[in-house]
mmCIF file of C-alpha atoms in Angstrom:
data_model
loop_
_atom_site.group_PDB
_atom_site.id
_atom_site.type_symbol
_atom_site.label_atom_id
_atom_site.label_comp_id
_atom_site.label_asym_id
_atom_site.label_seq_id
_atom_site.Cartn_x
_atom_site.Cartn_y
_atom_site.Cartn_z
ATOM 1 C CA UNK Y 1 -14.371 3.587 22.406
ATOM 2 C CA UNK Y 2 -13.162 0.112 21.078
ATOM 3 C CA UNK Y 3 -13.641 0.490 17.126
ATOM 4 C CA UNK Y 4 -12.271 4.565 17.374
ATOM 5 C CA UNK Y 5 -9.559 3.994 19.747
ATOM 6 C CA UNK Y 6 -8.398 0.858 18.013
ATOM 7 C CA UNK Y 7 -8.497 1.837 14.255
ATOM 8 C CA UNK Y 8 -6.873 4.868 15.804
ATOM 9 C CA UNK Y 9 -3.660 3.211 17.454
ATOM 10 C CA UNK Y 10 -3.767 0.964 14.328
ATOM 11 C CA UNK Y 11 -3.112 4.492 12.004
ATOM 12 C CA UNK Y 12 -0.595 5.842 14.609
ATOM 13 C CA UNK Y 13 1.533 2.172 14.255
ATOM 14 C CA UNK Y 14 1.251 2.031 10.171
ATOM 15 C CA UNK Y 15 1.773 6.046 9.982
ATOM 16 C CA UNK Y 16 4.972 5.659 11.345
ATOM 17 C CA UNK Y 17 6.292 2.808 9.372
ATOM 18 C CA UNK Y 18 4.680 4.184 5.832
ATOM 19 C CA UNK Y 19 5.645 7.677 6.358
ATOM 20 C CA UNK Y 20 2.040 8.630 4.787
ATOM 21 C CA UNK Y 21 2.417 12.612 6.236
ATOM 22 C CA UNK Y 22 2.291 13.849 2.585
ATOM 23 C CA UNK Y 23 -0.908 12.290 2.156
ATOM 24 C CA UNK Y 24 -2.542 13.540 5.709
ATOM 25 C CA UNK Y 25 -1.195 17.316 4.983
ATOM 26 C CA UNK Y 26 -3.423 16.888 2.023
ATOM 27 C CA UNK Y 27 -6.435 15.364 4.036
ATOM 28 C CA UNK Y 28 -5.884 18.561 6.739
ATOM 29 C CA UNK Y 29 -5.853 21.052 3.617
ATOM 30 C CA UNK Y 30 -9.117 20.033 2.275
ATOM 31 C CA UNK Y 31 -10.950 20.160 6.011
ATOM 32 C CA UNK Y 32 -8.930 23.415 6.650
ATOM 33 C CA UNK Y 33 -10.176 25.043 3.498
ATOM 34 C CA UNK Y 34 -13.937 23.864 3.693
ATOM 35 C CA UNK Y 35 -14.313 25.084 6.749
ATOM 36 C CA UNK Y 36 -13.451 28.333 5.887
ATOM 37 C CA UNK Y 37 -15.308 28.347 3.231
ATOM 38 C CA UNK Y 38 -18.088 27.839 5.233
ATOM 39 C CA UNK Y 39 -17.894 29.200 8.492
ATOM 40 C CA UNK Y 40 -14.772 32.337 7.534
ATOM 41 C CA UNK Y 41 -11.613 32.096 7.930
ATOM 42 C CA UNK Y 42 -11.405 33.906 11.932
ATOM 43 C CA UNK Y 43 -10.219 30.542 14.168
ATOM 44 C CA UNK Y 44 -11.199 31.744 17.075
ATOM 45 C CA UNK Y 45 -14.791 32.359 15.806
ATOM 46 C CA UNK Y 46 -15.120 29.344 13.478
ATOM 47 C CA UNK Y 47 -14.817 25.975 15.715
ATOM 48 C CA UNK Y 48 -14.510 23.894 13.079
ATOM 49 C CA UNK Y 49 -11.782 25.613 11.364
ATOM 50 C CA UNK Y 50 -10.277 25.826 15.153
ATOM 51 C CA UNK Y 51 -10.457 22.160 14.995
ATOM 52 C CA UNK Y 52 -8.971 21.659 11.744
ATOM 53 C CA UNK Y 53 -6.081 23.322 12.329
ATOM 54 C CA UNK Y 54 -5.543 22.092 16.080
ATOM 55 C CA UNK Y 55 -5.227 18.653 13.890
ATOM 56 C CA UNK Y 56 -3.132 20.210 12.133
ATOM 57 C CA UNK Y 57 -0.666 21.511 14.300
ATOM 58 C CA UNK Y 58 -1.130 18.540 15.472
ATOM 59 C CA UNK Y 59 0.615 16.764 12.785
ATOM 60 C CA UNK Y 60 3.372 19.420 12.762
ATOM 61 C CA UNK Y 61 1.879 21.308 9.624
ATOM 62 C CA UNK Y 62 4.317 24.405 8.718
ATOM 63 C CA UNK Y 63 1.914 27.657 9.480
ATOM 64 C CA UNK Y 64 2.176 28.694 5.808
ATOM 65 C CA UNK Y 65 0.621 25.690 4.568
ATOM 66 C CA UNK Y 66 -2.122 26.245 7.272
ATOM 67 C CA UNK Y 67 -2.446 29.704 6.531
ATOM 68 C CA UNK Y 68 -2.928 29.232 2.455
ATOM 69 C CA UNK Y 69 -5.797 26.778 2.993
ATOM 70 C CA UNK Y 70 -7.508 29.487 5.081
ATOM 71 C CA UNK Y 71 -7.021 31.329 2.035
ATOM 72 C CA UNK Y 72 -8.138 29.050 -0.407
ATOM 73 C CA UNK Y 73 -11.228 28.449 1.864
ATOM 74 C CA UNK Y 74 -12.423 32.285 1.714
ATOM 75 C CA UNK Y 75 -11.647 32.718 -1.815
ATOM 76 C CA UNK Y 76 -8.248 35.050 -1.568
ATOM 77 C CA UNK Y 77 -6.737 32.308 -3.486
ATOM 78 C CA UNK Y 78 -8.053 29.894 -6.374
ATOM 79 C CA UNK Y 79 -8.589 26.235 -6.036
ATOM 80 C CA UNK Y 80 -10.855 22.955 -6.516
ATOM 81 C CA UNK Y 81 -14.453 23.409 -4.658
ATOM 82 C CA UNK Y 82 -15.180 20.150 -3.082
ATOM 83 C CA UNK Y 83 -18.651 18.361 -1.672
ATOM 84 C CA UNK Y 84 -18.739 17.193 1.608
ATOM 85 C CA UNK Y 85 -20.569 13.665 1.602
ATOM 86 C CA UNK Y 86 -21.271 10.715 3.920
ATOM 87 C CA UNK Y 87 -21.194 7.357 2.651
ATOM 88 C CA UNK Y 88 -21.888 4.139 5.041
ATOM 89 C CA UNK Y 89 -21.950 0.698 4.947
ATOM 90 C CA UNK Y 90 -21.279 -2.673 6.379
ATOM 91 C CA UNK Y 91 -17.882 -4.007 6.192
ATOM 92 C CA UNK Y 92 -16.603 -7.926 7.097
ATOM 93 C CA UNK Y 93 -17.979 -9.210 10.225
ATOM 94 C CA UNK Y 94 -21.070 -7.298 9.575
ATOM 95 C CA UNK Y 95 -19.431 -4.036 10.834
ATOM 96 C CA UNK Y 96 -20.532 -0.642 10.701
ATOM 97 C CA UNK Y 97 -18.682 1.819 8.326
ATOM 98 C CA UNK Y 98 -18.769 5.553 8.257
ATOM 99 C CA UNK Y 99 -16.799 7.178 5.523
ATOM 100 C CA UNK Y 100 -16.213 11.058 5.658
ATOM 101 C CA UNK Y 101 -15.426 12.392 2.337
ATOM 102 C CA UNK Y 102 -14.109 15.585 0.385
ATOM 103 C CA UNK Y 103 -14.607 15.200 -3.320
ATOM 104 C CA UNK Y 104 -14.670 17.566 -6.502
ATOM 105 C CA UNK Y 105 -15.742 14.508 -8.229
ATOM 106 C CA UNK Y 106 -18.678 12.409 -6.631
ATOM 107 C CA UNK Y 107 -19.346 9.947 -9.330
ATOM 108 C CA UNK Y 108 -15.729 8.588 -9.462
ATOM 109 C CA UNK Y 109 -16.046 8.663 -5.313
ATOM 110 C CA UNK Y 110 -19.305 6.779 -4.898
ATOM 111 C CA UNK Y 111 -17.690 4.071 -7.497
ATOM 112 C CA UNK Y 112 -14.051 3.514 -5.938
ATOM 113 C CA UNK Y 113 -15.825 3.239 -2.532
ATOM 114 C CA UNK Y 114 -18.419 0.776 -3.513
ATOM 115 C CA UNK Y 115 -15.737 -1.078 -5.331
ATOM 116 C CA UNK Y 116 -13.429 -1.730 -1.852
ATOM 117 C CA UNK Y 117 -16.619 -2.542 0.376
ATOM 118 C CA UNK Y 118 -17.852 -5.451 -2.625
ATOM 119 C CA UNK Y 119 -13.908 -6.628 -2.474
ATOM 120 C CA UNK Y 120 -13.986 -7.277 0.909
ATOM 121 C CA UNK Y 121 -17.374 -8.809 1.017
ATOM 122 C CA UNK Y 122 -19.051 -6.115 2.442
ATOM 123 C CA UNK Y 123 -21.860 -3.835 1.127
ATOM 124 C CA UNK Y 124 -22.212 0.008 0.449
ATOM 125 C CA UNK Y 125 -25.415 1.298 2.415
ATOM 126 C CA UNK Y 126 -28.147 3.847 2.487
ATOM 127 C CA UNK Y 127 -28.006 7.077 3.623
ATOM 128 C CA UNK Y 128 -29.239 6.978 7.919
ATOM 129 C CA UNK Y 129 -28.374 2.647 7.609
ATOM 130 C CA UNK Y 130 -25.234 2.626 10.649
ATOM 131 C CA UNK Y 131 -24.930 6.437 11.557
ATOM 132 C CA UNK Y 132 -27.248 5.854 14.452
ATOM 133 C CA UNK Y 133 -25.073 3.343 15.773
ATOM 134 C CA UNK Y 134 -22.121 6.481 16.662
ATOM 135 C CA UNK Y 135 -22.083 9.866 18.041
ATOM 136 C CA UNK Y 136 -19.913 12.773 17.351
ATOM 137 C CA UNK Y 137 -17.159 13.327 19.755
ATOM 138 C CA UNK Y 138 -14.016 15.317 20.101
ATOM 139 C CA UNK Y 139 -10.869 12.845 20.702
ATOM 140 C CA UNK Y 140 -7.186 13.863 21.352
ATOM 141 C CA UNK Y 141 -4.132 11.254 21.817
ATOM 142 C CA UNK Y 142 -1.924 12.332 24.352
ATOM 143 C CA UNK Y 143 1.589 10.398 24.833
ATOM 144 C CA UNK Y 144 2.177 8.530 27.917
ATOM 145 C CA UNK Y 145 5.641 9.632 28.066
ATOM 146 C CA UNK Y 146 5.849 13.346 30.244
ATOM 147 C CA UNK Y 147 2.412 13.223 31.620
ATOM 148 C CA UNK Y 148 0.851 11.322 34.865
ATOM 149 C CA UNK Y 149 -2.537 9.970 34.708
ATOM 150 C CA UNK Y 150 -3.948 11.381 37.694
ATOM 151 C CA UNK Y 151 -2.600 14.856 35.900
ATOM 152 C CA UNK Y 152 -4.367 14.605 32.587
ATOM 153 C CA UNK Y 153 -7.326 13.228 34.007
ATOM 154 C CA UNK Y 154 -7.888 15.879 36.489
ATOM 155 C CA UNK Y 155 -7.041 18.795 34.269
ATOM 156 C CA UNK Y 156 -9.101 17.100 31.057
ATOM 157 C CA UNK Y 157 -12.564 16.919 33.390
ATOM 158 C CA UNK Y 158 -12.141 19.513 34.779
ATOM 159 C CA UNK Y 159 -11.814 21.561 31.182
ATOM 160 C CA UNK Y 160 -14.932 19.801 30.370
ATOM 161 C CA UNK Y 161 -13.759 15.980 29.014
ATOM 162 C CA UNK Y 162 -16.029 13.261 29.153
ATOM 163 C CA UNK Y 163 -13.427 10.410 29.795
ATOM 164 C CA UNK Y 164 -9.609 9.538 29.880
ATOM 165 C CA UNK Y 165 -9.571 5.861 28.448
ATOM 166 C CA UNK Y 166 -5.951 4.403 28.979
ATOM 167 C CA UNK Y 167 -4.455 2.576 25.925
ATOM 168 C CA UNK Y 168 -0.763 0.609 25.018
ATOM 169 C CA UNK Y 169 1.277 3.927 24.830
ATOM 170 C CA UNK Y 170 -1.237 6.838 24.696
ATOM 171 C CA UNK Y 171 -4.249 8.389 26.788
ATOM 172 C CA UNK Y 172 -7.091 8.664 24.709
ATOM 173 C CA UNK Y 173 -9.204 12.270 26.149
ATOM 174 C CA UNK Y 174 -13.196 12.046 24.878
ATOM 175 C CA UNK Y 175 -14.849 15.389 25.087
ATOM 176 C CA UNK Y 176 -18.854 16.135 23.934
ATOM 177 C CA UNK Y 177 -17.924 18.394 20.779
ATOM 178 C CA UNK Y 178 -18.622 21.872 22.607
ATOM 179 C CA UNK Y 179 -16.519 20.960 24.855
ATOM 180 C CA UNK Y 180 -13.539 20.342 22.522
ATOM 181 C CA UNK Y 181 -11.782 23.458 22.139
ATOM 182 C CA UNK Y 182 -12.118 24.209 26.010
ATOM 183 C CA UNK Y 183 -10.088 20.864 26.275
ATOM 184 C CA UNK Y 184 -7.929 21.864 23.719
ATOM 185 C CA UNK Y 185 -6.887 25.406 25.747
ATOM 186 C CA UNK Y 186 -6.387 23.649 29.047
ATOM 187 C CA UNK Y 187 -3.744 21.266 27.376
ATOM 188 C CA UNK Y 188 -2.112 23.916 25.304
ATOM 189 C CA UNK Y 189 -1.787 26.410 28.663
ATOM 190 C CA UNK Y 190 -0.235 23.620 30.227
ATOM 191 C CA UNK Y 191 2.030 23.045 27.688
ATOM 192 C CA UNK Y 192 1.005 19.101 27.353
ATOM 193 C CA UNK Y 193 1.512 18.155 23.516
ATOM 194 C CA UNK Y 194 -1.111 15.934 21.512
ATOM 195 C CA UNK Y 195 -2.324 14.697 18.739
ATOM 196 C CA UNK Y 196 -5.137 13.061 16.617
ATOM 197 C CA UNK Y 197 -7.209 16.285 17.874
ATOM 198 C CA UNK Y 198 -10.203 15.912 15.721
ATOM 199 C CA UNK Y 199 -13.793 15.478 16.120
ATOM 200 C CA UNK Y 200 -15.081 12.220 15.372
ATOM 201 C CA UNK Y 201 -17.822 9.242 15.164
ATOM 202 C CA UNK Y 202 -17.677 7.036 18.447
ATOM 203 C CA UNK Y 203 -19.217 4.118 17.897
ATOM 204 C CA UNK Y 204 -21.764 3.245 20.924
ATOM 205 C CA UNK Y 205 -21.347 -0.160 20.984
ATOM 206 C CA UNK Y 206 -18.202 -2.774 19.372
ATOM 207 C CA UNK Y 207 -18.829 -5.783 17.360
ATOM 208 C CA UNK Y 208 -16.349 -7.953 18.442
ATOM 209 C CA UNK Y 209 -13.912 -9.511 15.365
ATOM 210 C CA UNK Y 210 -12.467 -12.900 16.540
ATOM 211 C CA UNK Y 211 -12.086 -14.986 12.904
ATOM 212 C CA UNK Y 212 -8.358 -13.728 11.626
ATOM 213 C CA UNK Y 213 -9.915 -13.741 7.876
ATOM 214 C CA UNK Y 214 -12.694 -11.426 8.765
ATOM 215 C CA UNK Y 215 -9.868 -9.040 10.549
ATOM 216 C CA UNK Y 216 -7.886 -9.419 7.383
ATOM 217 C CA UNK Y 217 -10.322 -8.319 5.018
ATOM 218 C CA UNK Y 218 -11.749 -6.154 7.671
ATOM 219 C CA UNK Y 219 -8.079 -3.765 8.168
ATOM 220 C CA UNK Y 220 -7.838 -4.235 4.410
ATOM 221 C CA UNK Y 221 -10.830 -2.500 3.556
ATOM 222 C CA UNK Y 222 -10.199 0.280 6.322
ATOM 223 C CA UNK Y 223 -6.848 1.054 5.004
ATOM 224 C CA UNK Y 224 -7.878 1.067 1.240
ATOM 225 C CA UNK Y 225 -10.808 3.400 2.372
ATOM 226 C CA UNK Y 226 -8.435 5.604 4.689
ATOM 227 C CA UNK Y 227 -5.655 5.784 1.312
ATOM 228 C CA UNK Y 228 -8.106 7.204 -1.225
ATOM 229 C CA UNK Y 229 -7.291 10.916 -2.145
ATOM 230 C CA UNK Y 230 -10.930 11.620 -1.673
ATOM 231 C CA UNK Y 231 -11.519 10.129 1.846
ATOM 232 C CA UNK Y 232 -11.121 12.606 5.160
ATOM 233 C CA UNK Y 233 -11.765 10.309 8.154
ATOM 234 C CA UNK Y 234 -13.383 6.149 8.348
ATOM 235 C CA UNK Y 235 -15.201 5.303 11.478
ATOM 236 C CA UNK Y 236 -15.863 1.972 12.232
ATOM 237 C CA UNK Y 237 -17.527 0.283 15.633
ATOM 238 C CA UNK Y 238 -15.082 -3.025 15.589
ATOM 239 C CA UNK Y 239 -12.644 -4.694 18.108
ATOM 240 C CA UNK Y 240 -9.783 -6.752 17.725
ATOM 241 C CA UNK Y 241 -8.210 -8.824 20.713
ATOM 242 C CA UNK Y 242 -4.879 -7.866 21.086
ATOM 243 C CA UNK Y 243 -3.335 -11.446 20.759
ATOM 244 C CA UNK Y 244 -5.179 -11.427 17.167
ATOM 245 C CA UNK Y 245 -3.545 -8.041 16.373
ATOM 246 C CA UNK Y 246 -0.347 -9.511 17.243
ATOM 247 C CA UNK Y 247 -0.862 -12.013 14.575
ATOM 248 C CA UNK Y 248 -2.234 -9.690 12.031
ATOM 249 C CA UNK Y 249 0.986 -7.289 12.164
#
């Protein structure tokens, strides 16, 4: 869980110092409305638009913004139609890159992301070149504060999680991806709040990033990945000691 959890707590730290929410609502739109698009607009029958908008509650979305992507999704109401592609690479340090995105536009998508991997010395991939290296999980951050470990643990596992993995200030819950929503309804019944409740690429094993340069240019190219308009979710199978981190921030 290194490179997720990681890249994950280093969002959750920069999120709340850039105030970036108007630019995630916009991220959870375009997964909200795709998936409806493709699978209806019924949550309960459509686990991926379940998902979406569990991330989205997540991230406090008001219902009516919810509720118009569902909208847009099935066609009630007009908007952009966007591709879903894939892009990976190698990044500094020789590590591996996934890069979900949503674009109406795929030309000028291919060339901004090629563009930040050759700025950071890294290289833009083929198709198959590091997704073998992750699998698909379901992940939700839940806040130490109001929960005991023993508690979560029990009640994740026993809803179906795979692990609890402690971190600084959070408990990170790792589900298989039918298991997700299961997860999801045990929390929710017990009235324990999350968030960062999303299915995503777990890396299976970390490359370890010990040269402050390389996690420089590494972070750099993350976060100019994870700020294009275009780009839904970066994966990455890294790790950072903390005492490096500490100098980094």
């Amino acid at each position: 869980m290194s490179g997720h959890s990681k890249w994950s707590t280093i969002k959750r730290k920069k999120g709340a110092n850039d105030a970036k929410r108007g630019k995630i609502f916009t991220k959870l739109i375009k997964e909200i409305t795709i998936a409806a698009r493709m699978g209806g607009g019924d949550i309960e029958g459509n686990p991926r638009l379940r998902s979406a908008v569990t991330a989205a509650k997540g991230e406090n979305m008001p219902k009516e913004n919810i509720d118009r992507a569902i909208k847009k999704g099935t066609g009630d109401l007009g908007g952009a139609i966007y591709e879903e592609i894939m892009y990976e690479g190698y990044g500094p340090g020789g590590v591996a890159v996934l890069v979900e995105t949503m674009t109406d536009n795929k030309n000028r998508t291919v060339a901004d992301i090629r563009h930040f991997f050759a700025k950071s010395g890294g290289n833009l991939g083929e198709f198959g070149c590091v997704a073998w290296m992750f699998d698909k999980k379901g992940t939700l951050s839940v806040a130490k504060e109001g929960v005991a470990e023993d508690e979560l643990m029990d009640m994740a596992l026993e809803a179906g999680a795979e692990d609890v993995v402690e971190e600084e200030d959070s408990y990170q819950i790792v589900t298989a991806p039918e298991a997700f929503n299961d997860v999801v309804d045990r929390l929710e019944k017990n009235e324990i709040k999350f968030s960062d409740a999303s299915l995503a690429m777990v890396p299976k094993n970390s490359i370890e990033v010990t040269e402050e340069k390389t996690a420089k240019s590494l972070l750099r190219l993350l976060e100019n990945l994870e700020d294009h308009d275009d780009v839904q979710k970066v994966h990455a199978n890294f790790d950072i000691a903390d005492d490096l981190m500490e100098q980094l921030s």
